[in-house]
């Protein structure tokens, strides 16, 4: 067997960037496939936006995206992490988790391909049901192939086998008035995102504390009371104080 010398580091160039409905890390789902109303555009950069590079992808329903956890740049890594899924108290090896704090801050997500993005001067992908924060640099795209990628008998790490809990979400009258003239999909995005309770694990036992999350350019104010997520206000970014 021949062993070829490898460099100590490898330079990777983003092929494009994500324009996402998730404006910040807080509120972005921790896994793909949990917020069906989530939309995004992957805008390719030249020369990676050549039309031939996407030929045939239009027949695909889902794709794998290899990306960088850019929001964690420079924050380092640890051999063990505290996954929020386990309550934030139990430590696991970083390689047994999907923590963004990794030796190489690379993420991998399978997302729904809603179509190809084609507008003057821009080419890329239209995405749904994703877990990507706005501005995410994408390194590669690969088609999802069910016969090899779907493994129903696969065993996840202990504690990760069940889907996350979903909280009931209700809207105050003020929030409903503010949503009355907004796109219908915005309410679905808010409900599906907040049902996952984006609060840090150490705050999930609290009740009555108000939180804010930015979704699709709107400042959504909410709180948890007696096991119910209450949406208090939905204000566009221009009204942010």
mmCIF file of C-alpha atoms in Angstrom:
data_model
loop_
_atom_site.group_PDB
_atom_site.id
_atom_site.type_symbol
_atom_site.label_atom_id
_atom_site.label_comp_id
_atom_site.label_asym_id
_atom_site.label_seq_id
_atom_site.Cartn_x
_atom_site.Cartn_y
_atom_site.Cartn_z
ATOM 1 C CA UNK A 1 0.000 0.000 0.000
ATOM 2 C CA UNK A 2 1.329 3.407 -0.960
ATOM 3 C CA UNK A 3 0.982 6.290 1.485
ATOM 4 C CA UNK A 4 1.075 9.723 -0.083
ATOM 5 C CA UNK A 5 2.332 12.620 1.993
ATOM 6 C CA UNK A 6 -0.463 14.997 2.950
ATOM 7 C CA UNK A 7 -0.128 18.669 3.838
ATOM 8 C CA UNK A 8 -0.671 19.754 7.438
ATOM 9 C CA UNK A 9 -3.616 21.874 6.326
ATOM 10 C CA UNK A 10 -6.029 21.971 3.413
ATOM 11 C CA UNK A 11 -7.563 25.167 2.019
ATOM 12 C CA UNK A 12 -11.255 24.948 1.148
ATOM 13 C CA UNK A 13 -13.132 27.597 -0.804
ATOM 14 C CA UNK A 14 -16.882 28.200 -0.329
ATOM 15 C CA UNK A 15 -18.884 27.596 -3.489
ATOM 16 C CA UNK A 16 -21.702 29.804 -2.234
ATOM 17 C CA UNK A 17 -23.529 31.317 0.714
ATOM 18 C CA UNK A 18 -26.948 30.741 2.272
ATOM 19 C CA UNK A 19 -29.673 33.366 2.543
ATOM 20 C CA UNK A 20 -31.801 31.961 5.328
ATOM 21 C CA UNK A 21 -35.005 32.705 7.209
ATOM 22 C CA UNK A 22 -32.967 32.105 10.389
ATOM 23 C CA UNK A 23 -31.251 35.445 10.962
ATOM 24 C CA UNK A 24 -29.218 34.379 14.014
ATOM 25 C CA UNK A 25 -27.928 31.214 15.645
ATOM 26 C CA UNK A 26 -30.568 31.508 18.381
ATOM 27 C CA UNK A 27 -33.713 29.983 16.931
ATOM 28 C CA UNK A 28 -31.977 28.043 14.175
ATOM 29 C CA UNK A 29 -32.978 24.374 14.618
ATOM 30 C CA UNK A 30 -30.229 22.065 15.813
ATOM 31 C CA UNK A 31 -31.015 19.492 13.113
ATOM 32 C CA UNK A 32 -32.530 19.599 9.623
ATOM 33 C CA UNK A 33 -35.985 18.208 8.936
ATOM 34 C CA UNK A 34 -37.660 19.784 11.982
ATOM 35 C CA UNK A 35 -39.076 23.042 10.557
ATOM 36 C CA UNK A 36 -40.873 22.324 7.244
ATOM 37 C CA UNK A 37 -41.698 26.027 6.747
ATOM 38 C CA UNK A 38 -38.017 27.021 6.853
ATOM 39 C CA UNK A 39 -36.829 28.389 3.500
ATOM 40 C CA UNK A 40 -33.456 29.463 2.178
ATOM 41 C CA UNK A 41 -31.520 30.208 -0.975
ATOM 42 C CA UNK A 42 -28.063 28.866 -1.677
ATOM 43 C CA UNK A 43 -26.502 31.467 -3.967
ATOM 44 C CA UNK A 44 -23.505 30.055 -5.826
ATOM 45 C CA UNK A 45 -20.389 32.093 -6.501
ATOM 46 C CA UNK A 46 -18.525 32.208 -9.815
ATOM 47 C CA UNK A 47 -17.046 30.064 -11.250
ATOM 48 C CA UNK A 48 -19.033 27.470 -9.264
ATOM 49 C CA UNK A 49 -22.332 28.833 -10.590
ATOM 50 C CA UNK A 50 -21.756 27.519 -14.109
ATOM 51 C CA UNK A 51 -25.152 26.262 -15.364
ATOM 52 C CA UNK A 52 -23.700 22.893 -16.310
ATOM 53 C CA UNK A 53 -22.695 22.264 -12.685
ATOM 54 C CA UNK A 54 -26.374 21.896 -11.699
ATOM 55 C CA UNK A 55 -27.431 19.784 -14.674
ATOM 56 C CA UNK A 56 -29.597 16.876 -13.496
ATOM 57 C CA UNK A 57 -30.038 18.154 -9.953
ATOM 58 C CA UNK A 58 -33.528 19.437 -10.793
ATOM 59 C CA UNK A 59 -34.815 15.842 -10.642
ATOM 60 C CA UNK A 60 -33.590 15.453 -7.059
ATOM 61 C CA UNK A 61 -35.829 15.983 -4.005
ATOM 62 C CA UNK A 62 -33.114 16.307 -1.333
ATOM 63 C CA UNK A 63 -29.432 17.201 -1.201
ATOM 64 C CA UNK A 64 -26.558 16.960 1.243
ATOM 65 C CA UNK A 65 -24.863 20.257 2.031
ATOM 66 C CA UNK A 66 -21.344 20.402 3.419
ATOM 67 C CA UNK A 67 -20.856 23.758 5.140
ATOM 68 C CA UNK A 68 -18.862 25.752 7.668
ATOM 69 C CA UNK A 69 -20.045 26.713 11.153
ATOM 70 C CA UNK A 70 -18.936 30.273 10.493
ATOM 71 C CA UNK A 71 -20.700 31.716 13.546
ATOM 72 C CA UNK A 72 -18.362 29.686 15.776
ATOM 73 C CA UNK A 73 -15.148 30.784 14.076
ATOM 74 C CA UNK A 74 -12.246 31.228 16.461
ATOM 75 C CA UNK A 75 -14.040 29.728 19.466
ATOM 76 C CA UNK A 76 -11.968 26.547 19.505
ATOM 77 C CA UNK A 77 -13.059 23.049 20.415
ATOM 78 C CA UNK A 78 -13.032 20.599 23.304
ATOM 79 C CA UNK A 79 -12.742 16.775 23.302
ATOM 80 C CA UNK A 80 -16.085 16.652 25.133
ATOM 81 C CA UNK A 81 -19.239 18.745 24.847
ATOM 82 C CA UNK A 82 -22.580 19.037 26.654
ATOM 83 C CA UNK A 83 -25.312 18.309 24.078
ATOM 84 C CA UNK A 84 -28.479 20.376 24.684
ATOM 85 C CA UNK A 85 -30.455 17.233 23.833
ATOM 86 C CA UNK A 86 -29.149 15.599 27.029
ATOM 87 C CA UNK A 87 -30.078 18.540 29.221
ATOM 88 C CA UNK A 88 -26.712 20.279 29.051
ATOM 89 C CA UNK A 89 -25.336 18.329 32.026
ATOM 90 C CA UNK A 90 -23.939 15.133 30.527
ATOM 91 C CA UNK A 91 -20.697 15.197 28.564
ATOM 92 C CA UNK A 92 -20.070 13.212 25.387
ATOM 93 C CA UNK A 93 -17.096 13.019 23.078
ATOM 94 C CA UNK A 94 -17.280 15.654 20.376
ATOM 95 C CA UNK A 95 -17.278 12.944 17.689
ATOM 96 C CA UNK A 96 -20.398 11.390 19.252
ATOM 97 C CA UNK A 97 -22.304 14.651 18.765
ATOM 98 C CA UNK A 98 -23.151 17.178 16.082
ATOM 99 C CA UNK A 99 -21.789 20.088 18.069
ATOM 100 C CA UNK A 100 -20.547 23.013 15.937
ATOM 101 C CA UNK A 101 -17.479 23.287 18.206
ATOM 102 C CA UNK A 102 -15.274 20.815 16.342
ATOM 103 C CA UNK A 103 -11.581 20.531 15.379
ATOM 104 C CA UNK A 104 -12.690 21.484 11.866
ATOM 105 C CA UNK A 105 -15.962 23.459 12.063
ATOM 106 C CA UNK A 106 -17.673 21.543 9.261
ATOM 107 C CA UNK A 107 -21.379 20.706 9.199
ATOM 108 C CA UNK A 108 -23.366 18.235 7.119
ATOM 109 C CA UNK A 109 -27.129 18.505 6.560
ATOM 110 C CA UNK A 110 -29.664 16.852 4.308
ATOM 111 C CA UNK A 111 -32.238 19.407 3.159
ATOM 112 C CA UNK A 112 -35.214 19.512 0.828
ATOM 113 C CA UNK A 113 -34.507 20.848 -2.646
ATOM 114 C CA UNK A 114 -37.475 23.027 -3.604
ATOM 115 C CA UNK A 115 -36.039 24.007 -6.986
ATOM 116 C CA UNK A 116 -33.197 25.702 -8.778
ATOM 117 C CA UNK A 117 -32.524 29.403 -8.269
ATOM 118 C CA UNK A 118 -32.259 31.227 -11.578
ATOM 119 C CA UNK A 119 -32.374 34.998 -11.726
ATOM 120 C CA UNK A 120 -30.235 37.558 -13.576
ATOM 121 C CA UNK A 121 -26.715 37.316 -12.239
ATOM 122 C CA UNK A 122 -27.552 34.598 -9.694
ATOM 123 C CA UNK A 123 -27.786 30.838 -9.789
ATOM 124 C CA UNK A 124 -28.167 28.299 -7.027
ATOM 125 C CA UNK A 125 -30.676 26.246 -5.043
ATOM 126 C CA UNK A 126 -34.008 26.893 -3.336
ATOM 127 C CA UNK A 127 -34.106 25.016 -0.031
ATOM 128 C CA UNK A 128 -36.708 24.005 2.547
ATOM 129 C CA UNK A 129 -36.812 22.256 5.927
ATOM 130 C CA UNK A 130 -33.218 23.170 6.731
ATOM 131 C CA UNK A 131 -31.087 24.117 9.754
ATOM 132 C CA UNK A 132 -28.825 26.783 8.248
ATOM 133 C CA UNK A 133 -28.259 30.233 9.713
ATOM 134 C CA UNK A 134 -28.097 33.217 7.371
ATOM 135 C CA UNK A 135 -24.677 33.691 5.773
ATOM 136 C CA UNK A 136 -23.564 30.066 6.085
ATOM 137 C CA UNK A 137 -20.691 29.298 3.663
ATOM 138 C CA UNK A 138 -21.317 26.098 1.688
ATOM 139 C CA UNK A 139 -18.410 23.913 0.590
ATOM 140 C CA UNK A 140 -20.163 21.274 -1.508
ATOM 141 C CA UNK A 141 -23.492 19.862 -2.699
ATOM 142 C CA UNK A 142 -24.243 16.170 -3.155
ATOM 143 C CA UNK A 143 -27.506 14.428 -4.087
ATOM 144 C CA UNK A 144 -29.315 12.439 -1.403
ATOM 145 C CA UNK A 145 -29.651 8.834 -2.583
ATOM 146 C CA UNK A 146 -32.179 6.871 -0.480
ATOM 147 C CA UNK A 147 -30.920 3.330 -1.096
ATOM 148 C CA UNK A 148 -27.497 4.161 0.312
ATOM 149 C CA UNK A 149 -28.192 7.142 2.579
ATOM 150 C CA UNK A 150 -31.377 6.015 4.379
ATOM 151 C CA UNK A 151 -30.509 3.450 7.065
ATOM 152 C CA UNK A 152 -33.643 2.610 9.112
ATOM 153 C CA UNK A 153 -31.781 0.105 11.304
ATOM 154 C CA UNK A 154 -28.980 2.527 12.221
ATOM 155 C CA UNK A 155 -28.298 3.008 15.941
ATOM 156 C CA UNK A 156 -27.677 6.602 17.133
ATOM 157 C CA UNK A 157 -25.734 7.489 20.300
ATOM 158 C CA UNK A 158 -27.669 6.807 23.507
ATOM 159 C CA UNK A 159 -30.206 9.537 24.188
ATOM 160 C CA UNK A 160 -30.545 10.665 20.573
ATOM 161 C CA UNK A 161 -32.987 8.054 19.296
ATOM 162 C CA UNK A 162 -36.250 9.924 19.836
ATOM 163 C CA UNK A 163 -37.328 13.114 18.043
ATOM 164 C CA UNK A 164 -37.235 16.280 20.168
ATOM 165 C CA UNK A 165 -40.176 17.336 22.290
ATOM 166 C CA UNK A 166 -42.535 19.832 20.674
ATOM 167 C CA UNK A 167 -44.198 22.488 22.810
ATOM 168 C CA UNK A 168 -47.687 23.881 22.130
ATOM 169 C CA UNK A 169 -47.519 27.399 20.660
ATOM 170 C CA UNK A 170 -50.198 30.058 21.149
ATOM 171 C CA UNK A 171 -50.441 33.661 19.927
ATOM 172 C CA UNK A 172 -51.526 36.694 21.935
ATOM 173 C CA UNK A 173 -54.044 39.054 20.328
ATOM 174 C CA UNK A 174 -51.365 41.651 19.623
ATOM 175 C CA UNK A 175 -49.232 39.101 17.779
ATOM 176 C CA UNK A 176 -52.234 37.939 15.744
ATOM 177 C CA UNK A 177 -52.998 41.527 14.720
ATOM 178 C CA UNK A 178 -49.384 42.035 13.677
ATOM 179 C CA UNK A 179 -49.496 38.832 11.608
ATOM 180 C CA UNK A 180 -52.810 39.632 9.910
ATOM 181 C CA UNK A 181 -51.233 41.248 6.839
ATOM 182 C CA UNK A 182 -48.061 39.132 6.806
ATOM 183 C CA UNK A 183 -47.385 36.129 4.557
ATOM 184 C CA UNK A 184 -49.192 33.054 5.869
ATOM 185 C CA UNK A 185 -45.951 31.082 5.872
ATOM 186 C CA UNK A 186 -44.503 33.381 8.549
ATOM 187 C CA UNK A 187 -46.903 32.066 11.186
ATOM 188 C CA UNK A 188 -45.998 28.488 10.290
ATOM 189 C CA UNK A 189 -42.301 29.312 10.561
ATOM 190 C CA UNK A 190 -42.813 30.880 13.990
ATOM 191 C CA UNK A 191 -44.921 27.981 15.285
ATOM 192 C CA UNK A 192 -42.591 25.251 14.067
ATOM 193 C CA UNK A 193 -39.460 27.023 15.315
ATOM 194 C CA UNK A 194 -40.741 27.879 18.785
ATOM 195 C CA UNK A 195 -42.337 24.448 19.238
ATOM 196 C CA UNK A 196 -38.764 23.120 19.452
ATOM 197 C CA UNK A 197 -37.970 25.533 22.341
ATOM 198 C CA UNK A 198 -34.688 27.130 21.216
ATOM 199 C CA UNK A 199 -33.749 28.152 24.773
ATOM 200 C CA UNK A 200 -30.494 26.803 26.216
ATOM 201 C CA UNK A 201 -31.006 23.626 28.231
ATOM 202 C CA UNK A 202 -30.261 25.387 31.516
ATOM 203 C CA UNK A 203 -33.146 27.825 30.912
ATOM 204 C CA UNK A 204 -35.803 25.335 29.837
ATOM 205 C CA UNK A 205 -37.089 24.887 33.386
ATOM 206 C CA UNK A 206 -37.777 28.618 33.678
ATOM 207 C CA UNK A 207 -41.218 30.096 33.170
ATOM 208 C CA UNK A 208 -42.279 33.656 32.409
ATOM 209 C CA UNK A 209 -38.970 34.964 31.097
ATOM 210 C CA UNK A 210 -39.360 36.841 27.789
ATOM 211 C CA UNK A 211 -37.175 35.916 24.828
ATOM 212 C CA UNK A 212 -36.647 37.252 21.327
ATOM 213 C CA UNK A 213 -35.766 35.444 18.139
ATOM 214 C CA UNK A 214 -35.223 36.849 14.640
ATOM 215 C CA UNK A 215 -37.077 34.950 11.917
ATOM 216 C CA UNK A 216 -37.299 36.072 8.275
ATOM 217 C CA UNK A 217 -36.521 39.642 9.282
ATOM 218 C CA UNK A 218 -39.063 39.775 12.123
ATOM 219 C CA UNK A 219 -38.367 40.186 15.824
ATOM 220 C CA UNK A 220 -40.540 37.550 17.509
ATOM 221 C CA UNK A 221 -41.022 38.103 21.253
ATOM 222 C CA UNK A 222 -42.200 35.085 23.234
ATOM 223 C CA UNK A 223 -42.242 33.395 26.617
ATOM 224 C CA UNK A 224 -43.053 30.001 28.110
ATOM 225 C CA UNK A 225 -45.840 29.844 30.694
ATOM 226 C CA UNK A 226 -47.041 26.576 32.240
ATOM 227 C CA UNK A 227 -45.697 24.455 29.408
ATOM 228 C CA UNK A 228 -47.070 26.654 26.600
ATOM 229 C CA UNK A 229 -45.066 28.942 24.312
ATOM 230 C CA UNK A 230 -46.848 32.291 24.044
ATOM 231 C CA UNK A 231 -45.969 34.579 21.130
ATOM 232 C CA UNK A 232 -46.304 38.149 22.400
ATOM 233 C CA UNK A 233 -45.198 40.362 19.486
ATOM 234 C CA UNK A 234 -44.040 40.063 15.872
ATOM 235 C CA UNK A 235 -42.303 43.213 14.629
ATOM 236 C CA UNK A 236 -40.387 43.812 11.381
ATOM 237 C CA UNK A 237 -36.718 44.659 11.635
ATOM 238 C CA UNK A 238 -37.295 48.361 10.872
ATOM 239 C CA UNK A 239 -39.237 48.684 14.117
ATOM 240 C CA UNK A 240 -36.434 47.253 16.251
ATOM 241 C CA UNK A 241 -35.649 49.612 19.129
#
